[in-house]
Amino acid sequence: MKLNICHLYPDLMNMYGDSGNMLALIRRCQWRNISVEVKERRLNDKAEDFKNQDIFFIGHGASRQQSIVAQDMKSIKPYLKEAIEEGKVFLAICGGYRILGRYQDANGATLGLELFNFYTEETTDHFAGNIIVETDENYNLIGFENHVGKTYLNGLKPLGRVIFGFGNNGEDKTEGMRYKNTIGTYLHGPLLPNNPRLCDKIIEAALRNKYGTVELEKLDDSLEFETRRKILELIDPKFTSLA
């Protein structure tokens, strides 16, 4: 089996260790003898469809980079929308996440692809620190958030419920968003090395969308889960059972 991954704007949207998410996806595929080919989409590249791509990833960038990327992505919006509706996997982190909806930049201009009907308000609130999120799939996510502004989902399904930290807006206990196989989230850390079960869920979803019924070979994640326990212990010893 083979997966094609499209890494969107790796030079502009790559803060807080987000490249670790790509490494985790690639390694956890290779350990199972699933071949991976990575295609990079960069600024001003020719617009083209994504028929051959199985997973899309975009990380976080500073405000100026977000504005540049949001403008450039308008040329590929129809192709991204088609891929999302076809159930292809899309993982968007922080700035990449808010670009999928609607948001305001530092100058008050409204930006974003509006692929989804959520929006982010610019505020002076700075949400930073460790975060723990409970999902509906009986596993917890851990990470680090560092964002300004409040995101409201307008009825979209969240990625999970905040146990510790701030999440989308520090008010309603939601974190991230989920639609079909698209995930938007504020979790850095990076996300996937800290949360191998989510990484495998993403790989599995991509394989099933491409090949049909698939069951992933189990890996020895003892080191990953020991790391998770240590992180949770540093946050608060009472959370170690959530690893």
mmCIF file of N, CA, C and O in Angstrom, residues 140-239:
data_model
loop_
_atom_site.group_PDB
_atom_site.id
_atom_site.type_symbol
_atom_site.label_atom_id
_atom_site.label_comp_id
_atom_site.label_asym_id
_atom_site.label_seq_id
_atom_site.Cartn_x
_atom_site.Cartn_y
_atom_site.Cartn_z
ATOM 1 N N ASN A 140 -7.304 10.368 24.859
ATOM 2 C CA ASN A 140 -7.056 11.765 25.182
ATOM 3 C C ASN A 140 -5.896 12.302 24.358
ATOM 4 O O ASN A 140 -4.952 11.578 24.048
ATOM 5 N N LEU A 141 -5.987 13.570 24.023
ATOM 6 C CA LEU A 141 -4.923 14.246 23.290
ATOM 7 C C LEU A 141 -4.189 15.182 24.235
ATOM 8 O O LEU A 141 -4.807 15.846 25.069
ATOM 9 N N ILE A 142 -2.871 15.237 24.098
ATOM 10 C CA ILE A 142 -2.079 16.183 24.873
ATOM 11 C C ILE A 142 -1.265 17.035 23.913
ATOM 12 O O ILE A 142 -0.934 16.606 22.804
ATOM 13 N N GLY A 143 -0.961 18.250 24.338
ATOM 14 C CA GLY A 143 -0.186 19.125 23.480
ATOM 15 C C GLY A 143 0.082 20.449 24.150
ATOM 16 O O GLY A 143 -0.069 20.597 25.367
ATOM 17 N N PHE A 144 0.481 21.413 23.345
ATOM 18 C CA PHE A 144 0.767 22.767 23.808
ATOM 19 C C PHE A 144 0.066 23.728 22.868
ATOM 20 O O PHE A 144 0.158 23.593 21.649
ATOM 21 N N GLU A 145 -0.673 24.676 23.431
ATOM 22 C CA GLU A 145 -1.356 25.667 22.608
ATOM 23 C C GLU A 145 -0.722 27.030 22.802
ATOM 24 O O GLU A 145 -0.237 27.365 23.882
ATOM 25 N N ASN A 146 -0.732 27.826 21.745
ATOM 26 C CA ASN A 146 -0.162 29.170 21.801
ATOM 27 C C ASN A 146 -0.798 29.995 20.686
ATOM 28 O O ASN A 146 -0.304 30.053 19.572
ATOM 29 N N HIS A 147 -1.930 30.597 21.008
ATOM 30 C CA HIS A 147 -2.645 31.341 19.968
ATOM 31 C C HIS A 147 -3.368 32.544 20.561
ATOM 32 O O HIS A 147 -3.699 32.589 21.741
ATOM 33 N N VAL A 148 -3.592 33.524 19.703
ATOM 34 C CA VAL A 148 -4.343 34.725 20.059
ATOM 35 C C VAL A 148 -5.631 34.719 19.252
ATOM 36 O O VAL A 148 -5.623 34.386 18.069
ATOM 37 N N GLY A 149 -6.729 35.102 19.877
ATOM 38 C CA GLY A 149 -8.009 35.089 19.185
ATOM 39 C C GLY A 149 -8.877 33.945 19.656
ATOM 40 O O GLY A 149 -8.402 32.971 20.237
ATOM 41 N N LYS A 150 -10.174 34.078 19.405
ATOM 42 C CA LYS A 150 -11.147 33.090 19.846
ATOM 43 C C LYS A 150 -11.879 32.513 18.635
ATOM 44 O O LYS A 150 -12.402 33.251 17.805
ATOM 45 N N THR A 151 -11.899 31.188 18.570
ATOM 46 C CA THR A 151 -12.551 30.488 17.474
ATOM 47 C C THR A 151 -13.888 29.917 17.928
ATOM 48 O O THR A 151 -13.959 29.269 18.972
ATOM 49 N N TYR A 152 -14.914 30.143 17.116
ATOM 50 C CA TYR A 152 -16.263 29.654 17.408
ATOM 51 C C TYR A 152 -16.728 28.775 16.256
ATOM 52 O O TYR A 152 -16.613 29.134 15.086
ATOM 53 N N LEU A 153 -17.283 27.598 16.586
ATOM 54 C CA LEU A 153 -17.523 26.563 15.591
ATOM 55 C C LEU A 153 -18.850 26.659 14.850
ATOM 56 O O LEU A 153 -19.045 25.963 13.853
ATOM 57 N N ASN A 154 -19.781 27.460 15.338
ATOM 58 C CA ASN A 154 -21.075 27.599 14.652
ATOM 59 C C ASN A 154 -21.758 26.257 14.410
ATOM 60 O O ASN A 154 -22.332 26.012 13.339
ATOM 61 N N GLY A 155 -21.679 25.368 15.398
ATOM 62 C CA GLY A 155 -22.366 24.086 15.276
ATOM 63 C C GLY A 155 -21.540 22.959 14.706
ATOM 64 O O GLY A 155 -21.977 21.795 14.708
ATOM 65 N N LEU A 156 -20.344 23.237 14.202
ATOM 66 C CA LEU A 156 -19.466 22.164 13.732
ATOM 67 C C LEU A 156 -19.036 21.283 14.903
ATOM 68 O O LEU A 156 -18.968 21.727 16.049
ATOM 69 N N LYS A 157 -18.709 20.056 14.607
ATOM 70 C CA LYS A 157 -18.265 19.130 15.638
ATOM 71 C C LYS A 157 -16.841 19.478 16.076
ATOM 72 O O LYS A 157 -15.958 19.638 15.235
ATOM 73 N N PRO A 158 -16.587 19.588 17.381
ATOM 74 C CA PRO A 158 -15.208 19.837 17.831
ATOM 75 C C PRO A 158 -14.365 18.566 17.761
ATOM 76 O O PRO A 158 -14.902 17.450 17.716
ATOM 77 N N LEU A 159 -13.063 18.742 17.767
ATOM 78 C CA LEU A 159 -12.169 17.591 17.856
ATOM 79 C C LEU A 159 -12.323 16.918 19.206
ATOM 80 O O LEU A 159 -12.237 15.692 19.321
ATOM 81 N N GLY A 160 -12.534 17.716 20.253
ATOM 82 C CA GLY A 160 -12.707 17.143 21.579
ATOM 83 C C GLY A 160 -13.092 18.195 22.599
ATOM 84 O O GLY A 160 -13.337 19.354 22.275
ATOM 85 N N ARG A 161 -13.148 17.733 23.867
ATOM 86 C CA ARG A 161 -13.543 18.590 24.981
ATOM 87 C C ARG A 161 -12.328 18.865 25.856
ATOM 88 O O ARG A 161 -11.577 17.946 26.211
ATOM 89 N N VAL A 162 -12.111 20.113 26.222
ATOM 90 C CA VAL A 162 -10.946 20.504 27.003
ATOM 91 C C VAL A 162 -11.080 20.033 28.455
ATOM 92 O O VAL A 162 -12.061 20.336 29.133
ATOM 93 N N ILE A 163 -10.084 19.276 28.911
ATOM 94 C CA ILE A 163 -9.985 18.879 30.309
ATOM 95 C C ILE A 163 -9.107 19.867 31.068
ATOM 96 O O ILE A 163 -9.383 20.233 32.209
ATOM 97 N N PHE A 164 -8.050 20.297 30.404
ATOM 98 C CA PHE A 164 -7.106 21.249 30.988
ATOM 99 C C PHE A 164 -6.606 22.148 29.870
ATOM 100 O O PHE A 164 -6.215 21.671 28.809
ATOM 101 N N GLY A 165 -6.633 23.449 30.080
ATOM 102 C CA GLY A 165 -6.189 24.385 29.059
ATOM 103 C C GLY A 165 -7.332 25.262 28.579
ATOM 104 O O GLY A 165 -8.347 25.420 29.259
ATOM 105 N N PHE A 166 -7.202 25.803 27.374
ATOM 106 C CA PHE A 166 -8.155 26.783 26.861
ATOM 107 C C PHE A 166 -8.953 26.296 25.656
ATOM 108 O O PHE A 166 -10.147 26.465 25.589
ATOM 109 N N GLY A 167 -8.278 25.735 24.642
ATOM 110 C CA GLY A 167 -8.979 25.271 23.455
ATOM 111 C C GLY A 167 -9.336 26.384 22.501
ATOM 112 O O GLY A 167 -8.617 27.372 22.361
ATOM 113 N N ASN A 168 -10.481 26.249 21.841
ATOM 114 C CA ASN A 168 -10.865 27.180 20.779
ATOM 115 C C ASN A 168 -10.993 28.619 21.246
ATOM 116 O O ASN A 168 -10.605 29.545 20.525
ATOM 117 N N ASN A 169 -11.576 28.803 22.426
ATOM 118 C CA ASN A 169 -11.874 30.180 22.838
ATOM 119 C C ASN A 169 -11.801 30.421 24.338
ATOM 120 O O ASN A 169 -12.065 31.531 24.797
ATOM 121 N N GLY A 170 -11.476 29.395 25.124
ATOM 122 C CA GLY A 170 -11.388 29.566 26.562
ATOM 123 C C GLY A 170 -12.726 29.690 27.255
ATOM 124 O O GLY A 170 -12.782 29.980 28.461
ATOM 125 N N GLU A 171 -13.814 29.454 26.509
ATOM 126 C CA GLU A 171 -15.148 29.644 27.070
ATOM 127 C C GLU A 171 -15.991 28.367 27.064
ATOM 128 O O GLU A 171 -16.555 27.989 28.091
ATOM 129 N N ASP A 172 -16.093 27.722 25.885
ATOM 130 C CA ASP A 172 -17.069 26.632 25.750
ATOM 131 C C ASP A 172 -16.470 25.234 25.856
ATOM 132 O O ASP A 172 -17.152 24.238 25.612
ATOM 133 N N LYS A 173 -15.188 25.143 26.217
ATOM 134 C CA LYS A 173 -14.500 23.863 26.429
ATOM 135 C C LYS A 173 -14.317 23.036 25.156
ATOM 136 O O LYS A 173 -13.974 21.849 25.219
ATOM 137 N N THR A 174 -14.533 23.637 23.992
ATOM 138 C CA THR A 174 -14.282 22.902 22.752
ATOM 139 C C THR A 174 -12.838 23.120 22.313
ATOM 140 O O THR A 174 -12.229 24.143 22.607
ATOM 141 N N GLU A 175 -12.301 22.135 21.585
ATOM 142 C CA GLU A 175 -10.974 22.284 20.992
ATOM 143 C C GLU A 175 -11.027 21.739 19.587
ATOM 144 O O GLU A 175 -11.482 20.631 19.333
ATOM 145 N N GLY A 176 -10.551 22.562 18.646
ATOM 146 C CA GLY A 176 -10.459 22.115 17.270
ATOM 147 C C GLY A 176 -11.811 21.886 16.623
ATOM 148 O O GLY A 176 -12.872 22.207 17.172
ATOM 149 N N MET A 177 -11.770 21.324 15.431
ATOM 150 C CA MET A 177 -12.986 20.967 14.706
ATOM 151 C C MET A 177 -12.750 19.690 13.919
ATOM 152 O O MET A 177 -11.609 19.307 13.638
ATOM 153 N N ARG A 178 -13.864 19.019 13.595
ATOM 154 C CA ARG A 178 -13.775 17.781 12.842
ATOM 155 C C ARG A 178 -14.930 17.696 11.861
ATOM 156 O O ARG A 178 -16.084 17.956 12.214
ATOM 157 N N TYR A 179 -14.608 17.349 10.608
ATOM 158 C CA TYR A 179 -15.622 17.149 9.585
ATOM 159 C C TYR A 179 -15.127 16.052 8.664
ATOM 160 O O TYR A 179 -14.051 16.175 8.066
ATOM 161 N N LYS A 180 -15.894 14.962 8.567
ATOM 162 C CA LYS A 180 -15.445 13.794 7.804
ATOM 163 C C LYS A 180 -14.027 13.432 8.271
ATOM 164 O O LYS A 180 -13.824 13.151 9.441
ATOM 165 N N ASN A 181 -13.035 13.485 7.367
ATOM 166 C CA ASN A 181 -11.660 13.168 7.754
ATOM 167 C C ASN A 181 -10.780 14.411 7.842
ATOM 168 O O ASN A 181 -9.554 14.324 7.731
ATOM 169 N N THR A 182 -11.412 15.561 8.044
ATOM 170 C CA THR A 182 -10.672 16.813 8.241
ATOM 171 C C THR A 182 -10.598 17.142 9.720
ATOM 172 O O THR A 182 -11.601 17.070 10.435
ATOM 173 N N ILE A 183 -9.401 17.494 10.180
ATOM 174 C CA ILE A 183 -9.174 17.882 11.574
ATOM 175 C C ILE A 183 -8.465 19.227 11.597
ATOM 176 O O ILE A 183 -7.430 19.414 10.958
ATOM 177 N N GLY A 184 -9.017 20.164 12.335
ATOM 178 C CA GLY A 184 -8.342 21.415 12.636
ATOM 179 C C GLY A 184 -8.115 21.481 14.128
ATOM 180 O O GLY A 184 -8.989 21.081 14.910
ATOM 181 N N THR A 185 -6.952 21.962 14.564
ATOM 182 C CA THR A 185 -6.650 21.967 15.993
ATOM 183 C C THR A 185 -5.610 23.024 16.330
ATOM 184 O O THR A 185 -4.800 23.410 15.484
ATOM 185 N N TYR A 186 -5.649 23.466 17.591
ATOM 186 C CA TYR A 186 -4.635 24.396 18.092
ATOM 187 C C TYR A 186 -3.485 23.658 18.794
ATOM 188 O O TYR A 186 -2.580 24.304 19.313
ATOM 189 N N LEU A 187 -3.489 22.345 18.815
ATOM 190 C CA LEU A 187 -2.467 21.602 19.542
ATOM 191 C C LEU A 187 -1.156 21.527 18.769
ATOM 192 O O LEU A 187 -1.098 20.994 17.656
ATOM 193 N N HIS A 188 -0.126 22.084 19.396
ATOM 194 C CA HIS A 188 1.246 21.904 18.924
ATOM 195 C C HIS A 188 1.877 20.799 19.777
ATOM 196 O O HIS A 188 1.193 20.039 20.427
ATOM 197 N N GLY A 189 3.177 20.731 19.741
ATOM 198 C CA GLY A 189 3.834 19.825 20.683
ATOM 199 C C GLY A 189 4.990 19.002 20.160
ATOM 200 O O GLY A 189 5.916 18.766 20.895
ATOM 201 N N PRO A 190 5.047 18.545 18.891
ATOM 202 C CA PRO A 190 3.958 18.577 17.925
ATOM 203 C C PRO A 190 2.875 17.547 18.234
ATOM 204 O O PRO A 190 3.074 16.650 19.061
ATOM 205 N N LEU A 191 1.730 17.675 17.591
ATOM 206 C CA LEU A 191 0.545 16.897 17.905
ATOM 207 C C LEU A 191 0.737 15.396 17.748
ATOM 208 O O LEU A 191 0.471 14.625 18.671
ATOM 209 N N LEU A 192 1.171 14.939 16.591
ATOM 210 C CA LEU A 192 1.115 13.506 16.286
ATOM 211 C C LEU A 192 2.163 12.663 17.026
ATOM 212 O O LEU A 192 1.845 11.553 17.457
ATOM 213 N N PRO A 193 3.411 13.111 17.204
ATOM 214 C CA PRO A 193 4.329 12.314 18.016
ATOM 215 C C PRO A 193 3.845 12.147 19.458
ATOM 216 O O PRO A 193 4.085 11.112 20.088
ATOM 217 N N ASN A 194 3.155 13.161 19.984
ATOM 218 C CA ASN A 194 2.616 13.075 21.340
ATOM 219 C C ASN A 194 1.363 12.228 21.426
ATOM 220 O O ASN A 194 0.975 11.808 22.522
ATOM 221 N N ASN A 195 0.731 11.999 20.289
ATOM 222 C CA ASN A 195 -0.556 11.299 20.279
ATOM 223 C C ASN A 195 -0.571 10.240 19.179
ATOM 224 O O ASN A 195 -1.221 10.405 18.142
ATOM 225 N N PRO A 196 0.157 9.134 19.405
ATOM 226 C CA PRO A 196 0.283 8.126 18.343
ATOM 227 C C PRO A 196 -1.039 7.493 17.939
ATOM 228 O O PRO A 196 -1.189 7.076 16.787
ATOM 229 N N ARG A 197 -2.007 7.446 18.854
ATOM 230 C CA ARG A 197 -3.301 6.861 18.473
ATOM 231 C C ARG A 197 -3.999 7.734 17.438
ATOM 232 O O ARG A 197 -4.608 7.222 16.495
ATOM 233 N N LEU A 198 -3.914 9.042 17.589
ATOM 234 C CA LEU A 198 -4.498 9.924 16.588
ATOM 235 C C LEU A 198 -3.753 9.798 15.264
ATOM 236 O O LEU A 198 -4.375 9.782 14.193
ATOM 237 N N CYS A 199 -2.441 9.706 15.336
ATOM 238 C CA CYS A 199 -1.647 9.532 14.119
ATOM 239 C C CYS A 199 -2.088 8.289 13.363
ATOM 240 O O CYS A 199 -2.287 8.322 12.140
ATOM 241 N N ASP A 200 -2.294 7.188 14.087
ATOM 242 C CA ASP A 200 -2.731 5.948 13.448
ATOM 243 C C ASP A 200 -4.152 6.067 12.907
ATOM 244 O O ASP A 200 -4.480 5.493 11.866
ATOM 245 N N LYS A 201 -5.011 6.802 13.618
ATOM 246 C CA LYS A 201 -6.370 7.026 13.121
ATOM 247 C C LYS A 201 -6.347 7.766 11.781
ATOM 248 O O LYS A 201 -7.136 7.472 10.878
ATOM 249 N N ILE A 202 -5.440 8.713 11.662
ATOM 250 C CA ILE A 202 -5.309 9.467 10.419
ATOM 251 C C ILE A 202 -4.820 8.564 9.287
ATOM 252 O O ILE A 202 -5.357 8.587 8.178
ATOM 253 N N ILE A 203 -3.795 7.769 9.570
ATOM 254 C CA ILE A 203 -3.273 6.840 8.559
ATOM 255 C C ILE A 203 -4.357 5.844 8.150
ATOM 256 O O ILE A 203 -4.561 5.582 6.955
ATOM 257 N N GLU A 204 -5.055 5.301 9.130
ATOM 258 C CA GLU A 204 -6.108 4.324 8.867
ATOM 259 C C GLU A 204 -7.221 4.935 8.019
ATOM 260 O O GLU A 204 -7.717 4.305 7.074
ATOM 261 N N ALA A 205 -7.622 6.178 8.348
ATOM 262 C CA ALA A 205 -8.684 6.840 7.582
ATOM 263 C C ALA A 205 -8.262 7.041 6.130
ATOM 264 O O ALA A 205 -9.065 6.849 5.201
ATOM 265 N N ALA A 206 -7.005 7.425 5.920
ATOM 266 C CA ALA A 206 -6.512 7.629 4.560
ATOM 267 C C ALA A 206 -6.484 6.321 3.776
ATOM 268 O O ALA A 206 -6.861 6.274 2.592
ATOM 269 N N LEU A 207 -6.052 5.252 4.422
ATOM 270 C CA LEU A 207 -5.988 3.949 3.757
ATOM 271 C C LEU A 207 -7.380 3.430 3.424
ATOM 272 O O LEU A 207 -7.610 2.887 2.339
ATOM 273 N N ARG A 208 -8.306 3.587 4.357
ATOM 274 C CA ARG A 208 -9.675 3.109 4.112
ATOM 275 C C ARG A 208 -10.338 3.897 2.995
ATOM 276 O O ARG A 208 -11.094 3.334 2.181
ATOM 277 N N ASN A 209 -10.070 5.185 2.954
ATOM 278 C CA ASN A 209 -10.652 6.004 1.891
ATOM 279 C C ASN A 209 -10.109 5.597 0.525
ATOM 280 O O ASN A 209 -10.807 5.692 -0.485
ATOM 281 N N LYS A 210 -8.881 5.116 0.523
ATOM 282 C CA LYS A 210 -8.234 4.750 -0.741
ATOM 283 C C LYS A 210 -8.458 3.290 -1.129
ATOM 284 O O LYS A 210 -8.701 2.980 -2.302
ATOM 285 N N TYR A 211 -8.370 2.397 -0.130
ATOM 286 C CA TYR A 211 -8.367 0.963 -0.431
ATOM 287 C C TYR A 211 -9.585 0.206 0.089
ATOM 288 O O TYR A 211 -9.786 -0.949 -0.275
ATOM 289 N N GLY A 212 -10.377 0.826 0.960
ATOM 290 C CA GLY A 212 -11.476 0.099 1.580
ATOM 291 C C GLY A 212 -11.087 -0.392 2.960
ATOM 292 O O GLY A 212 -10.332 0.264 3.671
ATOM 293 N N THR A 213 -11.579 -1.556 3.360
ATOM 294 C CA THR A 213 -11.328 -2.088 4.692
ATOM 295 C C THR A 213 -9.841 -2.329 4.923
ATOM 296 O O THR A 213 -9.182 -3.014 4.140
ATOM 297 N N VAL A 214 -9.328 -1.746 6.011
ATOM 298 C CA VAL A 214 -7.909 -1.869 6.351
ATOM 299 C C VAL A 214 -7.777 -2.006 7.859
ATOM 300 O O VAL A 214 -8.491 -1.363 8.615
ATOM 301 N N GLU A 215 -6.871 -2.874 8.286
ATOM 302 C CA GLU A 215 -6.561 -2.984 9.711
ATOM 303 C C GLU A 215 -5.063 -2.772 9.889
ATOM 304 O O GLU A 215 -4.248 -3.518 9.352
ATOM 305 N N LEU A 216 -4.694 -1.743 10.652
ATOM 306 C CA LEU A 216 -3.286 -1.423 10.831
ATOM 307 C C LEU A 216 -2.593 -2.418 11.752
ATOM 308 O O LEU A 216 -3.146 -2.842 12.771
ATOM 309 N N GLU A 217 -1.360 -2.740 11.391
ATOM 310 C CA GLU A 217 -0.507 -3.542 12.267
ATOM 311 C C GLU A 217 -0.186 -2.724 13.521
ATOM 312 O O GLU A 217 0.125 -1.539 13.450
ATOM 313 N N LYS A 218 -0.282 -3.350 14.682
ATOM 314 C CA LYS A 218 0.012 -2.659 15.927
ATOM 315 C C LYS A 218 1.510 -2.450 16.078
ATOM 316 O O LYS A 218 2.313 -3.310 15.703
ATOM 317 N N LEU A 219 1.894 -1.318 16.642
ATOM 318 C CA LEU A 219 3.295 -0.999 16.885
ATOM 319 C C LEU A 219 3.559 -0.984 18.387
ATOM 320 O O LEU A 219 2.632 -0.850 19.194
ATOM 321 N N ASP A 220 4.815 -1.121 18.750
ATOM 322 C CA ASP A 220 5.215 -1.002 20.151
ATOM 323 C C ASP A 220 5.319 0.475 20.506
ATOM 324 O O ASP A 220 6.284 1.143 20.157
ATOM 325 N N ASP A 221 4.305 0.983 21.206
ATOM 326 C CA ASP A 221 4.260 2.399 21.563
ATOM 327 C C ASP A 221 4.588 2.639 23.035
ATOM 328 O O ASP A 221 4.195 3.657 23.609
ATOM 329 N N SER A 222 5.316 1.708 23.638
ATOM 330 C CA SER A 222 5.606 1.836 25.069
ATOM 331 C C SER A 222 6.402 3.108 25.368
ATOM 332 O O SER A 222 6.142 3.791 26.369
ATOM 333 N N LEU A 223 7.354 3.467 24.501
ATOM 334 C CA LEU A 223 8.140 4.679 24.716
ATOM 335 C C LEU A 223 7.266 5.924 24.576
ATOM 336 O O LEU A 223 7.368 6.852 25.389
ATOM 337 N N GLU A 224 6.392 5.925 23.565
ATOM 338 C CA GLU A 224 5.501 7.071 23.356
ATOM 339 C C GLU A 224 4.584 7.277 24.559
ATOM 340 O O GLU A 224 4.378 8.419 25.010
ATOM 341 N N PHE A 225 4.046 6.196 25.092
ATOM 342 C CA PHE A 225 3.104 6.337 26.205
ATOM 343 C C PHE A 225 3.807 6.648 27.523
ATOM 344 O O PHE A 225 3.236 7.299 28.397
ATOM 345 N N GLU A 226 5.050 6.234 27.669
ATOM 346 C CA GLU A 226 5.813 6.649 28.839
ATOM 347 C C GLU A 226 6.094 8.152 28.770
ATOM 348 O O GLU A 226 6.030 8.854 29.785
ATOM 349 N N THR A 227 6.389 8.634 27.569
ATOM 350 C CA THR A 227 6.583 10.080 27.383
ATOM 351 C C THR A 227 5.308 10.838 27.710
ATOM 352 O O THR A 227 5.342 11.891 28.373
ATOM 353 N N ARG A 228 4.173 10.313 27.273
ATOM 354 C CA ARG A 228 2.889 10.948 27.584
ATOM 355 C C ARG A 228 2.661 11.019 29.097
ATOM 356 O O ARG A 228 2.226 12.049 29.624
ATOM 357 N N ARG A 229 2.983 9.951 29.787
ATOM 358 C CA ARG A 229 2.794 9.944 31.253
ATOM 359 C C ARG A 229 3.675 10.993 31.924
ATOM 360 O O ARG A 229 3.250 11.676 32.861
ATOM 361 N N LYS A 230 4.894 11.139 31.428
ATOM 362 C CA LYS A 230 5.808 12.135 32.001
ATOM 363 C C LYS A 230 5.276 13.549 31.770
ATOM 364 O O LYS A 230 5.350 14.410 32.658
ATOM 365 N N ILE A 231 4.775 13.800 30.561
ATOM 366 C CA ILE A 231 4.223 15.124 30.255
ATOM 367 C C ILE A 231 3.031 15.415 31.153
ATOM 368 O O ILE A 231 2.911 16.506 31.731
ATOM 369 N N LEU A 232 2.137 14.445 31.293
ATOM 370 C CA LEU A 232 0.942 14.631 32.122
ATOM 371 C C LEU A 232 1.314 14.811 33.588
ATOM 372 O O LEU A 232 0.686 15.590 34.308
ATOM 373 N N GLU A 233 2.343 14.112 34.026
ATOM 374 C CA GLU A 233 2.797 14.260 35.412
ATOM 375 C C GLU A 233 3.330 15.669 35.664
ATOM 376 O O GLU A 233 3.127 16.238 36.742
ATOM 377 N N LEU A 234 4.020 16.235 34.660
ATOM 378 C CA LEU A 234 4.529 17.595 34.805
ATOM 379 C C LEU A 234 3.392 18.613 34.860
ATOM 380 O O LEU A 234 3.481 19.624 35.559
ATOM 381 N N ILE A 235 2.308 18.340 34.109
ATOM 382 C CA ILE A 235 1.148 19.233 34.166
ATOM 383 C C ILE A 235 0.511 19.169 35.544
ATOM 384 O O ILE A 235 0.304 20.192 36.207
ATOM 385 N N ASP A 236 0.203 17.959 35.969
ATOM 386 C CA ASP A 236 -0.374 17.718 37.296
ATOM 387 C C ASP A 236 -0.415 16.207 37.488
ATOM 388 O O ASP A 236 -0.973 15.497 36.639
ATOM 389 N N PRO A 237 0.183 15.668 38.576
ATOM 390 C CA PRO A 237 0.197 14.220 38.791
ATOM 391 C C PRO A 237 -1.168 13.548 38.696
ATOM 392 O O PRO A 237 -1.260 12.358 38.356
ATOM 393 N N LYS A 238 -2.235 14.288 38.981
ATOM 394 C CA LYS A 238 -3.585 13.691 38.935
ATOM 395 C C LYS A 238 -3.993 13.287 37.511
ATOM 396 O O LYS A 238 -4.945 12.521 37.330
ATOM 397 N N PHE A 239 -3.262 13.798 36.489
ATOM 398 C CA PHE A 239 -3.625 13.516 35.111
ATOM 399 C C PHE A 239 -2.873 12.317 34.526
ATOM 400 O O PHE A 239 -3.120 11.948 33.370
#
